[in-house]
Amino acid sequence: MSNIVLIGGSYGIGRAIAEAQAAKGHAVWVASRSMDDPITGVDHIHFDALSESPDFTHFPSEIDALLYCPGSINLRPFGSLKEDAFRKDMEINFFSMVRTVQGLLSHVKNASSPSIVLFSTVAVQTGLPFHTSIAAAKGAVEGFTRALAAEMAPKVRVNCIAPSLTDTPLASKLTANEKSKDASAQRHPLKRIGTAEDIANAADFLINDTSSWMTGQVLHVDGGMGSVQI
Ligand SMILES: NC(=O)c1ccc[n+]([C@@H]2O[C@H](COP(=O)([O-])OP(=O)(O)OC[C@H]3O[C@@H](n4cnc5c(N)ncnc54)[C@H](OP(=O)(O)O)[C@@H]3O)[C@@H](O)[C@H]2O)c1
């Protein structure tokens, strides 16, 4: 049994990961600002990653897998994006992640073969209009992933998942309307948008010993969007 900590997991991709890992019998903690619909067998820690001095006292002292899920989708033409929008995207996707990973690193190092999983986006690999802010913030996450993986090897593996559009509350503005949802599906070589379970399966692989020879990788779980043109 492993100790799995998710920053974010009250809904969205993190929740699908928490449910899958709890069902496998692991000890799972979800650290988020809310937990309206508790998950059986999963502990909730009230936690705000945006806080400048987060409270790390309630986390387990040994963490086998740490996953940071908070993110943003702020799609606008570059000309109308204020500098503050770039800062906000950097704050939740990058700086809050850095603060959290730093705060919990000693807990991660206490485990025997630990792993960290971060989240990027297909928009780093593939240039997409209106994505300058999120692509920049997640680009920082990808660079951080590789550098930290180098620094932590061989003790801690650090990998990243880069999804394309996935049906979660974060993407609700893009998926609420059936017509635009279908148009998004058709833009993907595999002709559908992602589900939280698609991404949870990739996370399961990365936190599992089946990926024990992988570190510093960005796993593209994106319906082919980042690498295939048809
Ligand atoms: N969905 C997509 O289409 C898509 C595409 C590409 C990349 N991604 C990336 O994949 C990751 C997961 O996305 P998602 O769609 O599952 O997002 P989501 O539906 O917004 O879920 C985010 C989770 O993070 C928590 N969270 C948000 N802000 C937080 C904070 N300040 N402190 C602690 N917890 C916080 C939320 O819980 P509380 O509100 O309760 O705190 C929630 O559990 C993100 O990094 C996102 O950028 C998603």
Coordinates of C-alpha atoms and ligand atoms in Angstrom, one line a residue:
M1 CA 0.0 0.0 0.0
S2 CA 1.3 3.4 -1.0
N3 CA 0.7 6.9 0.5
I4 CA -0.7 9.0 -2.4
V5 CA -1.2 12.8 -2.0
L6 CA -3.1 14.8 -4.5
I7 CA -3.0 18.6 -4.4
G8 CA -6.5 19.1 -5.9
G9 CA -8.8 16.1 -6.2
S10 CA -12.2 17.4 -4.9
Y11 CA -13.3 17.2 -8.6
G12 CA -11.8 17.0 -12.1
I13 CA -8.8 14.9 -13.0
G14 CA -7.5 14.7 -9.5
R15 CA -10.7 13.2 -8.2
A16 CA -10.6 10.5 -10.9
I17 CA -7.0 9.7 -9.7
A18 CA -8.0 9.7 -6.1
E19 CA -11.0 7.4 -6.7
A20 CA -8.9 5.0 -8.8
Q21 CA -6.0 4.8 -6.3
A22 CA -8.3 4.4 -3.3
A23 CA -10.1 1.5 -5.1
K24 CA -6.7 -0.1 -5.5
G25 CA -6.3 0.0 -1.7
H26 CA -3.8 2.8 -1.4
A27 CA -3.9 5.4 1.3
V28 CA -5.0 8.6 -0.4
W29 CA -5.1 12.2 0.8
V30 CA -6.8 15.0 -1.2
A31 CA -5.6 18.5 -0.3
S32 CA -7.9 21.2 -1.7
R33 CA -9.9 24.2 -0.7
S34 CA -13.3 22.3 -0.9
M35 CA -14.5 18.7 -0.7
D36 CA -18.3 19.0 -1.2
D37 CA -18.6 15.3 -2.1
P38 CA -16.2 13.3 0.0
I39 CA -14.7 10.1 -1.5
T40 CA -15.0 7.0 0.6
G41 CA -11.7 6.0 2.1
V42 CA -9.9 9.2 1.1
D43 CA -8.8 11.7 3.7
H44 CA -9.3 15.4 3.0
I45 CA -6.8 18.1 4.0
H46 CA -8.0 21.7 3.8
F47 CA -5.3 23.3 1.7
D48 CA -4.9 26.4 -0.5
A49 CA -2.0 26.2 -2.8
L50 CA -2.2 29.9 -3.5
S51 CA -1.4 30.7 0.1
E52 CA 2.1 32.3 0.5
S53 CA 2.7 30.1 3.6
P54 CA 0.8 26.9 3.2
D55 CA 0.3 24.6 6.2
F56 CA 2.1 21.3 5.6
T57 CA 1.5 19.9 9.1
H58 CA -1.4 17.6 8.2
F59 CA 0.3 15.6 5.4
P60 CA 1.7 12.1 5.9
S61 CA 5.4 12.0 6.8
E62 CA 6.1 9.5 4.0
I63 CA 4.6 10.3 0.5
D64 CA 5.1 7.7 -2.2
A65 CA 3.3 9.7 -4.9
L66 CA 2.7 13.5 -5.0
L67 CA 0.5 14.9 -7.7
Y68 CA -0.1 18.7 -8.2
C69 CA -3.5 19.2 -10.1
P70 CA -4.5 22.9 -9.8
G71 CA -4.4 24.7 -13.1
S72 CA -6.1 27.2 -15.4
I73 CA -7.6 27.6 -18.9
N74 CA -7.4 31.2 -19.7
L75 CA -7.8 31.4 -23.5
R76 CA -7.7 35.0 -25.0
P77 CA -6.2 36.8 -27.9
F78 CA -2.7 37.9 -26.9
G79 CA -3.6 41.5 -27.6
S80 CA -6.3 41.5 -24.9
L81 CA -4.3 39.6 -22.3
K82 CA -3.0 41.9 -19.5
E83 CA 0.3 41.2 -17.8
D84 CA -1.7 40.4 -14.7
A85 CA -3.4 37.4 -16.4
F86 CA 0.1 36.0 -17.2
R87 CA 1.1 36.4 -13.5
K88 CA -2.1 34.7 -12.3
D89 CA -1.5 31.7 -14.6
M90 CA 2.1 31.5 -13.5
E91 CA 1.0 31.7 -9.9
I92 CA -1.5 28.7 -9.8
N93 CA 0.3 26.5 -12.4
F94 CA 3.9 27.2 -11.5
F95 CA 4.8 29.2 -8.3
S96 CA 2.1 27.5 -6.1
M97 CA 3.3 24.1 -7.4
V98 CA 7.0 25.0 -6.6
R99 CA 6.0 26.1 -3.1
T100 CA 4.0 22.9 -2.6
V101 CA 6.7 20.6 -4.0
Q102 CA 9.3 22.3 -1.9
G103 CA 7.2 22.1 1.3
L104 CA 6.5 18.4 0.8
L105 CA 9.9 17.3 -0.6
S106 CA 11.2 15.9 2.7
H107 CA 8.0 13.8 3.0
V108 CA 8.5 12.5 -0.5
K109 CA 12.2 11.7 0.1
N110 CA 11.1 9.6 3.2
A111 CA 9.4 7.1 0.9
S112 CA 11.4 4.2 -0.6
S113 CA 10.7 4.7 -4.4
P114 CA 8.8 8.0 -4.6
S115 CA 7.4 9.8 -7.6
I116 CA 6.1 13.3 -8.4
V117 CA 3.6 13.9 -11.2
L118 CA 2.8 17.4 -12.5
F119 CA 0.4 18.7 -15.2
S120 CA 1.2 20.5 -18.4
T121 CA -1.0 20.9 -21.5
V122 CA -0.8 19.9 -25.2
A123 CA -0.5 23.7 -25.9
V124 CA 3.2 23.6 -25.0
Q125 CA 4.0 21.0 -27.6
T126 CA 1.7 22.4 -30.2
G127 CA 1.2 26.1 -30.9
L128 CA -2.5 26.9 -30.5
P129 CA -4.1 30.4 -30.9
F130 CA -5.2 32.2 -27.7
H131 CA -3.0 30.0 -25.5
T132 CA 0.0 32.3 -24.9
S133 CA -0.5 32.6 -21.2
I134 CA -1.3 29.0 -20.3
A135 CA 1.4 27.7 -22.7
A136 CA 4.0 29.9 -21.0
A137 CA 3.0 28.8 -17.5
K138 CA 2.9 25.1 -18.4
G139 CA 6.2 25.5 -20.4
A140 CA 7.7 26.5 -17.1
V141 CA 6.2 23.3 -15.5
E142 CA 7.8 21.1 -18.3
G143 CA 11.3 22.7 -17.9
F144 CA 10.9 22.4 -14.1
T145 CA 10.0 18.7 -14.5
R146 CA 13.1 17.8 -16.4
A147 CA 15.5 19.8 -14.2
L148 CA 14.0 18.5 -10.9
A149 CA 14.1 15.0 -12.3
A150 CA 17.8 15.4 -13.0
E151 CA 18.5 16.8 -9.5
M152 CA 16.4 14.2 -7.7
A153 CA 17.7 11.1 -9.6
P154 CA 17.9 8.3 -8.6
K155 CA 15.9 8.8 -5.5
V156 CA 12.7 10.6 -6.7
R157 CA 11.2 10.3 -10.2
V158 CA 9.6 13.4 -11.6
N159 CA 7.2 13.2 -14.6
C160 CA 4.5 15.3 -16.2
I161 CA 1.3 14.6 -18.1
A162 CA 0.2 17.0 -20.9
P163 CA -3.5 16.5 -21.6
S164 CA -5.5 18.0 -24.4
L165 CA -9.1 19.2 -23.7
T166 CA -10.5 16.9 -21.0
D167 CA -14.1 16.9 -19.7
T168 CA -13.7 18.5 -16.2
P169 CA -15.1 21.5 -14.4
L170 CA -12.0 23.5 -15.5
A171 CA -12.9 23.0 -19.2
S172 CA -16.7 23.5 -18.7
K173 CA -16.8 26.7 -20.7
L174 CA -15.4 24.8 -23.7
T175 CA -17.6 21.7 -23.3
A176 CA -20.9 23.1 -22.1
N177 CA -22.3 23.5 -25.6
E178 CA -22.7 20.2 -27.5
K179 CA -21.8 21.9 -30.8
S180 CA -18.5 23.3 -29.6
K181 CA -17.7 20.1 -27.7
D182 CA -18.2 18.1 -30.9
A183 CA -16.1 20.6 -32.9
S184 CA -13.3 20.1 -30.3
A185 CA -13.6 16.4 -30.6
Q186 CA -13.3 16.5 -34.3
R187 CA -10.0 18.5 -34.1
H188 CA -8.4 15.5 -32.3
P189 CA -7.0 12.7 -34.5
L190 CA -8.8 10.2 -32.2
K191 CA -12.1 12.2 -32.6
R192 CA -13.0 12.7 -29.0
I193 CA -12.1 14.9 -26.1
G194 CA -10.5 13.3 -23.0
T195 CA -12.1 12.0 -19.9
A196 CA -10.7 12.4 -16.4
E197 CA -10.3 8.6 -16.4
D198 CA -8.0 8.8 -19.5
I199 CA -5.7 11.0 -17.6
A200 CA -6.1 9.1 -14.3
N201 CA -4.9 5.9 -16.2
A202 CA -1.7 7.8 -17.3
A203 CA -1.2 9.0 -13.7
D204 CA -1.6 5.5 -12.4
F205 CA 1.2 4.4 -14.8
L206 CA 3.5 7.2 -13.7
I207 CA 3.2 6.7 -10.0
N208 CA 3.4 2.9 -10.3
D209 CA 6.6 0.8 -10.4
T210 CA 5.7 -0.2 -13.9
S211 CA 7.2 3.1 -15.0
S212 CA 10.2 2.8 -12.6
W213 CA 12.7 3.4 -15.5
M214 CA 11.1 6.7 -16.5
T215 CA 11.9 10.2 -15.2
G216 CA 11.9 13.7 -16.6
Q217 CA 9.2 12.7 -19.2
V218 CA 6.2 14.6 -20.5
L219 CA 3.5 12.1 -21.3
H220 CA 1.2 13.4 -24.0
V221 CA -2.3 12.1 -23.3
D222 CA -4.1 14.2 -25.9
G223 CA -6.0 12.1 -28.5
G224 CA -3.1 12.5 -30.9
M225 CA -3.3 16.3 -30.9
G226 CA 0.3 17.0 -30.0
S227 CA 2.0 14.7 -32.5
V228 CA -0.3 13.5 -35.2
Q229 CA -1.8 15.3 -38.2
I230 CA -4.5 13.7 -40.3
Ligands
LIG1 N1 -9.3 19.8 -18.2 C1 -8.5 20.1 -19.3 O1 -9.0 20.3 -20.4 C2 -7.0 20.2 -19.2 C3 -6.3 20.4 -20.3 C4 -4.9 20.5 -20.2 C5 -4.3 20.5 -19.0 N2 -5.0 20.4 -17.9 C6 -4.4 20.4 -16.6 O2 -4.7 19.3 -15.8 C7 -4.7 19.7 -14.4 C8 -6.0 19.2 -13.8 O3 -7.1 19.9 -14.5 P1 -8.6 19.7 -14.1 O4 -9.3 19.8 -15.4 O5 -8.9 18.4 -13.3 O6 -8.9 20.9 -13.2 P2 -10.2 21.3 -12.3 O7 -11.4 20.6 -12.8 O8 -10.2 22.8 -12.1 O9 -9.8 20.6 -10.9 C9 -8.7 21.2 -10.2 C10 -8.6 20.7 -8.8 O10 -7.6 21.5 -8.1 C11 -8.1 22.0 -6.9 N3 -7.6 23.4 -6.7 C12 -7.7 24.5 -7.5 N4 -7.1 25.5 -7.0 C13 -6.6 25.1 -5.8 C14 -5.9 25.8 -4.8 N5 -5.6 27.1 -4.8 N6 -5.5 25.0 -3.7 C15 -5.7 23.7 -3.6 N7 -6.4 23.1 -4.6 C16 -6.9 23.8 -5.7 C17 -9.6 22.0 -7.1 O11 -10.3 21.9 -5.8 P3 -10.8 23.1 -4.9 O12 -11.5 24.1 -5.8 O13 -11.7 22.4 -4.0 O14 -9.6 23.7 -4.2 C18 -9.8 20.8 -7.9 O15 -9.9 19.6 -7.1 C19 -4.5 21.2 -14.4 O16 -3.2 21.5 -14.1 C20 -4.8 21.6 -15.8 O17 -4.1 22.8 -16.1 C21 -6.4 20.2 -17.9

